[in-house]
Short mmCIF file of C-alpha atoms in Angstrom, two decimals:
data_model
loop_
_atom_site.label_atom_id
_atom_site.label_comp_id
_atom_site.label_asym_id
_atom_site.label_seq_id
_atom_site.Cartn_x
_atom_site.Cartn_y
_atom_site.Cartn_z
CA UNK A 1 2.15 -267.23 154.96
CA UNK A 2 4.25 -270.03 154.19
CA UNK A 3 0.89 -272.60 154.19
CA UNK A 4 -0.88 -270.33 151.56
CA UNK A 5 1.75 -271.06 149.02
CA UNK A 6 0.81 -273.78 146.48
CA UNK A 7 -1.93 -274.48 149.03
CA UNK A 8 -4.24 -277.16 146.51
CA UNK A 9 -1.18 -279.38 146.10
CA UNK A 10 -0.08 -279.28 149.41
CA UNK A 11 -3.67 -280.97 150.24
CA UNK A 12 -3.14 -283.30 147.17
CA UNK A 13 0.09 -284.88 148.96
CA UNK A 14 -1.10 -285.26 151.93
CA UNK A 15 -4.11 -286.59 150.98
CA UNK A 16 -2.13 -289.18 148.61
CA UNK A 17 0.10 -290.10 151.68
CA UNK A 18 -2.92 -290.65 153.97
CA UNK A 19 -4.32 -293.00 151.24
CA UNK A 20 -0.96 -294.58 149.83
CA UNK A 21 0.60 -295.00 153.86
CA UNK A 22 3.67 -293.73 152.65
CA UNK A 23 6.12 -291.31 155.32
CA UNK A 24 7.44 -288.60 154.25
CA UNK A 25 10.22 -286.84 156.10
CA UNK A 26 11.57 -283.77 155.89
CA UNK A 27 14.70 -282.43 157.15
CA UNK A 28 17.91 -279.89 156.23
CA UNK A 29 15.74 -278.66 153.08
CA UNK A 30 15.01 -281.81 151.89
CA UNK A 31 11.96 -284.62 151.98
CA UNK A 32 12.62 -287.97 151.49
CA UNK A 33 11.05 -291.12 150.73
CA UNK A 34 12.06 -294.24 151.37
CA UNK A 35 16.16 -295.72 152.39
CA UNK A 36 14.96 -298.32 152.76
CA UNK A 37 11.24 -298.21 151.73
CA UNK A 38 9.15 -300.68 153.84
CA UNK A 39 9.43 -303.93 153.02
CA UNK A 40 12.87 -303.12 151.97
CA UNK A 41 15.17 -306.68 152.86
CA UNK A 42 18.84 -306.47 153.11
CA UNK A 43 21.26 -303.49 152.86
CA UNK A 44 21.75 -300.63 150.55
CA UNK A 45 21.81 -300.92 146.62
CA UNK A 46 25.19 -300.98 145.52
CA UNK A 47 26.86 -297.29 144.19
CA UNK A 48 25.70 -296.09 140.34
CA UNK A 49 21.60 -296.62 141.12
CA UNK A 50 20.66 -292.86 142.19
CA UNK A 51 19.45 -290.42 139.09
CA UNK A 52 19.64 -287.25 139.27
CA UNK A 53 16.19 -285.11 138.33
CA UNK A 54 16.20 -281.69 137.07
CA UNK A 55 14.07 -279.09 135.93
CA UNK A 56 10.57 -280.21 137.76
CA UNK A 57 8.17 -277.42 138.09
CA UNK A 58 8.26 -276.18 141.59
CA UNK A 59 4.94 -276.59 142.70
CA UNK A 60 4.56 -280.89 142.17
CA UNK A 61 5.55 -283.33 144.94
CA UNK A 62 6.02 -286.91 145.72
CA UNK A 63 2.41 -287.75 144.89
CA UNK A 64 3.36 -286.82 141.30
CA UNK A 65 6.95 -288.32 141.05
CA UNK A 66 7.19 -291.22 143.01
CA UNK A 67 4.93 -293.28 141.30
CA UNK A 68 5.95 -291.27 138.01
CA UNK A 69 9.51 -293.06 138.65
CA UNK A 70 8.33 -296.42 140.30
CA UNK A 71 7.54 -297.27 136.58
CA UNK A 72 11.29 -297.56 135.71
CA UNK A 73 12.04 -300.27 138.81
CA UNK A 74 12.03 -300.48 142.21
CA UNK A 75 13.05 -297.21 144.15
CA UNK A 76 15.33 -297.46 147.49
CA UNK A 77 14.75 -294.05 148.32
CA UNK A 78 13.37 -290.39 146.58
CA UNK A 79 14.65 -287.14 147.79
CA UNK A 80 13.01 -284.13 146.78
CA UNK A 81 15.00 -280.73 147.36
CA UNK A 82 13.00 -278.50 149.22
CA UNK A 83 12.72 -274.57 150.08
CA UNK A 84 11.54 -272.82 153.37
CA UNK A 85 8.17 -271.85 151.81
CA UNK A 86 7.15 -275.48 150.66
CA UNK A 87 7.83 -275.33 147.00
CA UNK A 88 10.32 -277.64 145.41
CA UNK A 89 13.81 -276.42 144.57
CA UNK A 90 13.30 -278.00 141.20
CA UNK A 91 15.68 -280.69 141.17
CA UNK A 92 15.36 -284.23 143.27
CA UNK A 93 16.81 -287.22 143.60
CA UNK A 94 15.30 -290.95 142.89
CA UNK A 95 18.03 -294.21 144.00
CA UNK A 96 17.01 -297.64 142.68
CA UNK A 97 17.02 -301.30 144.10
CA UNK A 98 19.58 -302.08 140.73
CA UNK A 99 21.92 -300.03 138.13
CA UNK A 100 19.72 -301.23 135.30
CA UNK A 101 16.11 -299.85 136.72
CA UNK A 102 18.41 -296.64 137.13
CA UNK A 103 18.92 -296.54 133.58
CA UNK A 104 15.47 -297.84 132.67
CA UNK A 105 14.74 -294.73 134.32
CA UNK A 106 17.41 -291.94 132.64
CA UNK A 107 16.24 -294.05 129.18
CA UNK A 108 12.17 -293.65 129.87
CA UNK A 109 12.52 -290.28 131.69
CA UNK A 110 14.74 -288.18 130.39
CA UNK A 111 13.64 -284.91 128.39
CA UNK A 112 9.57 -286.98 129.91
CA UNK A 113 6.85 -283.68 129.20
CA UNK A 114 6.04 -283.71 132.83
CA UNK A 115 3.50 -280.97 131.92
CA UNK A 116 2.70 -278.83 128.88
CA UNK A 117 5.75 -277.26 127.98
CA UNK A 118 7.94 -278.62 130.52
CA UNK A 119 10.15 -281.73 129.76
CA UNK A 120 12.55 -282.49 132.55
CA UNK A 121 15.96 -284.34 132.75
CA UNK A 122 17.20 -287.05 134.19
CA UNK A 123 21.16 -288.37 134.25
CA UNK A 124 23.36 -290.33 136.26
CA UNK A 125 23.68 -288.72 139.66
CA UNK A 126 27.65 -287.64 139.89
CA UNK A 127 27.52 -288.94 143.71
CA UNK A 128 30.35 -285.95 144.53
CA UNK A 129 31.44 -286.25 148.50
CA UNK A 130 34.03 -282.86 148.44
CA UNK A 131 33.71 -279.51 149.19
CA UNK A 132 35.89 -276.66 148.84
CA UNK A 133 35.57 -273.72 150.98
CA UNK A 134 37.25 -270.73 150.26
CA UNK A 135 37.85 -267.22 151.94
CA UNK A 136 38.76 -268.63 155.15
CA UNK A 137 40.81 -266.09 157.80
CA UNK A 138 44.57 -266.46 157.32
CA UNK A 139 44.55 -266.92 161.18
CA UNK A 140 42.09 -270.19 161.00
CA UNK A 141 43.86 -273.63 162.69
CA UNK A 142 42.76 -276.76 161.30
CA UNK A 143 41.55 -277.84 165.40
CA UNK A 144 39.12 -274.56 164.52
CA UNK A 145 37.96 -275.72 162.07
CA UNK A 146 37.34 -279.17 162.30
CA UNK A 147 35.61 -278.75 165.44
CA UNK A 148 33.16 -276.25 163.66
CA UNK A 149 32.47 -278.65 160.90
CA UNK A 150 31.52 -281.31 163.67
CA UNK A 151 29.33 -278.97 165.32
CA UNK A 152 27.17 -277.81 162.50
CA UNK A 153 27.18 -280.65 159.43
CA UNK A 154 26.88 -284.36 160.11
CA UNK A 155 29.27 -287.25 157.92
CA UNK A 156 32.00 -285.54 157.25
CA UNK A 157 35.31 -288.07 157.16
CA UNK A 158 38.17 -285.87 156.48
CA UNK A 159 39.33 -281.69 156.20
CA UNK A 160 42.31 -280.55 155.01
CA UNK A 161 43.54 -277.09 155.05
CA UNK A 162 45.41 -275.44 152.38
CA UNK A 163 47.32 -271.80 151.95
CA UNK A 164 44.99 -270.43 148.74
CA UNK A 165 46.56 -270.54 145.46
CA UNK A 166 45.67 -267.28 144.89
CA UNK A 167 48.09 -264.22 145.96
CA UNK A 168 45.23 -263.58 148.38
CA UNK A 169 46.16 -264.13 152.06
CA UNK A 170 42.50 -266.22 152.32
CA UNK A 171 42.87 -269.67 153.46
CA UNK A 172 41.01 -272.57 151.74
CA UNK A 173 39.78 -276.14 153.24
CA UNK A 174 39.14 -279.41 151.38
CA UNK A 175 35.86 -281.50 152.85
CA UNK A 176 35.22 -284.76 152.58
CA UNK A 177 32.05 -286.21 153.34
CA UNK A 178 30.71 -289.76 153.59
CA UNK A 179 27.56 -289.51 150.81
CA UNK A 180 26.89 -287.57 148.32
CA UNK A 181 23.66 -286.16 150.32
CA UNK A 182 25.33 -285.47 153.45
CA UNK A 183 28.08 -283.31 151.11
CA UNK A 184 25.22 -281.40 149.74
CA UNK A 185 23.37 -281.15 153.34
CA UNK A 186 26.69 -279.44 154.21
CA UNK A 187 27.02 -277.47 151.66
CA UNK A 188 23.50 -275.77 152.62
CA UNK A 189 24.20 -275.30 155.62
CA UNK A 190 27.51 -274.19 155.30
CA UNK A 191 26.00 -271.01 152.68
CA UNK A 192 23.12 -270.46 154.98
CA UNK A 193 25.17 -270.60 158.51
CA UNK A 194 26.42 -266.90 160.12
CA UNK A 195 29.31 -269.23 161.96
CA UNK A 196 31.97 -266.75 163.50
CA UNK A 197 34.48 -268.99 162.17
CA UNK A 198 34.14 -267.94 158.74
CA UNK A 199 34.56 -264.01 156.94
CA UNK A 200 32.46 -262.53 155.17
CA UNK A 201 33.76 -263.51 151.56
CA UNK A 202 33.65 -267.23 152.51
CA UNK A 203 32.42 -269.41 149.69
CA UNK A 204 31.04 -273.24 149.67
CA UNK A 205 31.42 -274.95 146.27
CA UNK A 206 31.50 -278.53 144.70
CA UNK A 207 35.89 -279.48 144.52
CA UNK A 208 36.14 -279.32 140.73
CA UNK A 209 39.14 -282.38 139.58
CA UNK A 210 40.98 -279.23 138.15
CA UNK A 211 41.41 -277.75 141.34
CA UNK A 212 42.32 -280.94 143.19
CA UNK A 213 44.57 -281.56 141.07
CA UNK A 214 46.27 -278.20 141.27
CA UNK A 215 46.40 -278.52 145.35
CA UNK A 216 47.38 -281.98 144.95
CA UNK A 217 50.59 -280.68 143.55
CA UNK A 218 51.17 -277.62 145.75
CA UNK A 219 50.59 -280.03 148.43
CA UNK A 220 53.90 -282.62 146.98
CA UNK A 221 56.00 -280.47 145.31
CA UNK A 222 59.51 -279.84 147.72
CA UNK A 223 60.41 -276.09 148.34
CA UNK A 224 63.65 -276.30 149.85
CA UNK A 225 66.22 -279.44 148.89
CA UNK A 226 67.07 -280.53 145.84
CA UNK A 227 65.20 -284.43 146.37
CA UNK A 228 62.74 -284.96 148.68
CA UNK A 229 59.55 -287.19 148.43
CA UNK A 230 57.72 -289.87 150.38
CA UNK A 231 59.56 -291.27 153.50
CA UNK A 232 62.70 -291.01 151.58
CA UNK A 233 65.08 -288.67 153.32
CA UNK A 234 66.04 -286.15 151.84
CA UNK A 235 69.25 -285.39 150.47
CA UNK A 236 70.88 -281.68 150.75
CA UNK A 237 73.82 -282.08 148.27
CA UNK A 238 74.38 -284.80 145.61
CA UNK A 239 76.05 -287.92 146.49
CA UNK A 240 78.19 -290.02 144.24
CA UNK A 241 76.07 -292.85 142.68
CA UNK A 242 78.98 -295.17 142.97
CA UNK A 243 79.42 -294.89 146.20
CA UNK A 244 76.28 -295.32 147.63
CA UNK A 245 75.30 -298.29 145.98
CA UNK A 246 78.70 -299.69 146.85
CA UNK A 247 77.74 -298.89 150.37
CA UNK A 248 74.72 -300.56 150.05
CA UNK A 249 76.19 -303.68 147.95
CA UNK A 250 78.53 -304.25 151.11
CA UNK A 251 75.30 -304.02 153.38
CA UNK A 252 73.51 -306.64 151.46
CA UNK A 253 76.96 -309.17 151.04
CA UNK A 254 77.69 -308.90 154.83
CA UNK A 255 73.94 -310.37 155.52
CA UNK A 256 74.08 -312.65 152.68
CA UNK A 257 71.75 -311.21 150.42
CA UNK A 258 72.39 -310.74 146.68
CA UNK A 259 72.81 -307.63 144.92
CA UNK A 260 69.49 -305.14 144.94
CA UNK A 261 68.43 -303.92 141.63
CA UNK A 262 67.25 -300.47 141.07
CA UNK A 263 64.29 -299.12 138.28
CA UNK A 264 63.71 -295.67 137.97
CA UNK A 265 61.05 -294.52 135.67
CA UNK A 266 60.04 -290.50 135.48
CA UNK A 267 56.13 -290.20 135.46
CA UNK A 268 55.28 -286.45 136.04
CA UNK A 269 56.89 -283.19 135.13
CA UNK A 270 55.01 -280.01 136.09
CA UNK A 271 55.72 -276.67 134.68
CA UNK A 272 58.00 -275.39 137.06
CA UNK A 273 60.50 -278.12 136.23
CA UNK A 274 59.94 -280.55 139.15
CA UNK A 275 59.96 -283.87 138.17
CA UNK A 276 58.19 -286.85 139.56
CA UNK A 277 59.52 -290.21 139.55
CA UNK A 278 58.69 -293.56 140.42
CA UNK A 279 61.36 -295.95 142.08
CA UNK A 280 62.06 -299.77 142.98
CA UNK A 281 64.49 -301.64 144.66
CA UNK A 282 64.20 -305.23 144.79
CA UNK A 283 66.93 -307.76 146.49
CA UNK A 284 66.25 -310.92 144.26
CA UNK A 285 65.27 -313.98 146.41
CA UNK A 286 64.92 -311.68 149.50
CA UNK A 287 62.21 -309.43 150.92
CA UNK A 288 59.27 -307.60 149.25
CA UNK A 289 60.67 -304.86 146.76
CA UNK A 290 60.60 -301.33 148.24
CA UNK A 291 59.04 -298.57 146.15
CA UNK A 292 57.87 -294.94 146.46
CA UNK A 293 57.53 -291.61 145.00
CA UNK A 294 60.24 -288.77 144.69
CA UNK A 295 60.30 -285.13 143.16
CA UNK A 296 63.51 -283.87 141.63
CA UNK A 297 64.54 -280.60 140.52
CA UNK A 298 67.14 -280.20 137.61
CA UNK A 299 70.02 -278.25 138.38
CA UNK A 300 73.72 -277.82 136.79
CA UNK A 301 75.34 -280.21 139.73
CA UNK A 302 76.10 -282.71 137.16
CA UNK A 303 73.96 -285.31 137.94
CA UNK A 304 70.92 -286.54 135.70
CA UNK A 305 67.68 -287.02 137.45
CA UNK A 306 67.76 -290.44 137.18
CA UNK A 307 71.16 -290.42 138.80
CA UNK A 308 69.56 -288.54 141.45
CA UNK A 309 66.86 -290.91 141.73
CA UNK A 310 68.48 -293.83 142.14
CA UNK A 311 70.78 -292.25 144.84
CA UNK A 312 67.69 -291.72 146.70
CA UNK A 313 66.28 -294.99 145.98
CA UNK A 314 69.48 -296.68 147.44
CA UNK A 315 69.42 -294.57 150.70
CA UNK A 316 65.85 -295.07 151.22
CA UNK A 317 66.66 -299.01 151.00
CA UNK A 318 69.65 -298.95 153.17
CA UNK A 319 67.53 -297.48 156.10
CA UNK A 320 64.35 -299.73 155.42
CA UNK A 321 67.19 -302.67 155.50
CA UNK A 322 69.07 -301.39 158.74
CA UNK A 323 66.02 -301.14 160.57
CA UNK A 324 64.50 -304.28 159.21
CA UNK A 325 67.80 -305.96 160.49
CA UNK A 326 68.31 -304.40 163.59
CA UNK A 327 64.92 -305.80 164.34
CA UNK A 328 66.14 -309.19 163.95
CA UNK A 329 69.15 -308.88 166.41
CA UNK A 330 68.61 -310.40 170.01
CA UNK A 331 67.49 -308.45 172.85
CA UNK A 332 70.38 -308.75 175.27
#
């Protein structure tokens, strides 16, 4: 059944691919050419050379496009998107030996009349590596699911698992993949795969930045104490400025280093009030200044944030420093 579809260019390629020598392959829904073509001498082009090709009339294949695109430069590789029946899926991909025959190619090719009444488009290929699946069973471990992933996609360097920031009880699960092509190999077989691990309202989608962003900051923001961040400890009630620095001031004199100095500088506030701040401590003459990351919440205690911050700041230094120094001492 499947042979009988578009059967005249079907014959066309292969004939073209007997006569050219070129091998096609074709596997996970796709055909590609090339990466590296023969004759192909060193390693990979560098990132920002693949195009992105949308729009082509299902029913034309390499024989058509490849040398179609060749005109712009020299290709590293062409993959066309392909469906179970043999037809295209109307959108492919063509990587080049340099940036500028990629954008020979978007400038020569782009709205290109491949055919009466069908112009095509070509762009920079966005080259996006995450995925975001959502719907996952509350009950789902991250061991679960990372051994799935292993099991039925190939490239994948890193999943994270996050409560849903919907009221829903649904889990979701941040991908990241090695290539863009082995995200959206994936991402195909994730939406086409019955894998128990999943229910049946599971959905496989591109990470937009909005939502990264948003689980980014569920993912930082402190729930319990008042100060928390980084490897800072955190601090349940707040301490006297005064004293700690004083505290750390006698540290620093009793090992004969100078007096630290402290910068504080607030660079996020979200819009439950949390605030974000950057901080620095820096002995002069001595050791590499230590910095980091906090989030404080405003409260009535008295204290501005910046107080706050710099009470932090000092009794993240005065551990880095005691264990720094106990290092030095001599084993007995």
């Amino acid at each position: 059944w499947a042979n009988g579809i578009n059967e005249a260019s079907k014959m066309a390629l292969l004939a073209w691919e007997k006569e050219t020598g070129i091998e096609l392959v074709q596997i996970n829904g796709q055909r590609r050419y090339g990466g590296p073509p023969p004759g192909w001498v060193g390693g990979p082009p560098p990132a920002g050379t693949e195009v992105y090709i949308a729009r082509l009339p299902q029913d034309i294949y390499e024989n058509t496009l490849i040398p179609l695109f060749q005109r712009a430069g020299k290709l590293y590789e062409f993959r066309l998107m392909m469906t179970f029946s043999g037809l295209n899926r109307g959108f492919a991909y063509a990587r080049y030996a340099s940036r500028q025959d990629a954008q020979s190619a978007i400038a020569a090719f782009h709205r290109f009349p491949l055919r009466r009444g069908c112009t095509i488009v070509v762009c920079w290929s966005t080259q996006k590596r995450e995925l975001v699946v959502s719907g996952l069973g509350a009950s789902v471990s991250q061991q679960e699911l990372e051994a799935t992933l292993q099991r039925v996609t190939e490239g994948i360097c890193s999943v994270t698992l996050h409560a849903s920031p919907s009221p829903k009880q649904a889990k979701l699960a941040v991908l990241k993949y090695r290539s863009h092509e082995a995200a959206a190999l994936a991402k195909k077989a994730l939406m086409e795969g019955n894998l128990w691990l999943w229910e049946a309202k599971m959905r496989v989608d591109w990470l937009e930045p909005q939502l990264k962003q948003k689980l980014q900051l569920c993912e930082e923001e402190p729930s319990s104490s008042w100060v928390q961040g980084g490897k800072s400890p955190a601090v349940p009630l707040p301490l006297p400025l005064q004293n700690v620095l004083e505290c750390l001031n006698a540290l620093c004199w009793k090992h004969s280093l100078r007096t630290p100095l402290l910068t504080t500088k607030c660079v996020q506030v979200n819009p439950s009030g949390w605030q974000r701040f950057w901080y620095q401590v820096a002995i002069p003459g001595s050791h590499e200044p230590v910095s980091g990351f906090i989030w404080l919440s405003p409260d009535r205690q008295g204290q501005s944030e910046h107080e706050k911050a710099r009470v932090l700041a000092a009794l993240h230094l005065l551990r880095v420093l005691g264990e720094s120094l106990h290092s030095q001492l001599p084993a007995f």
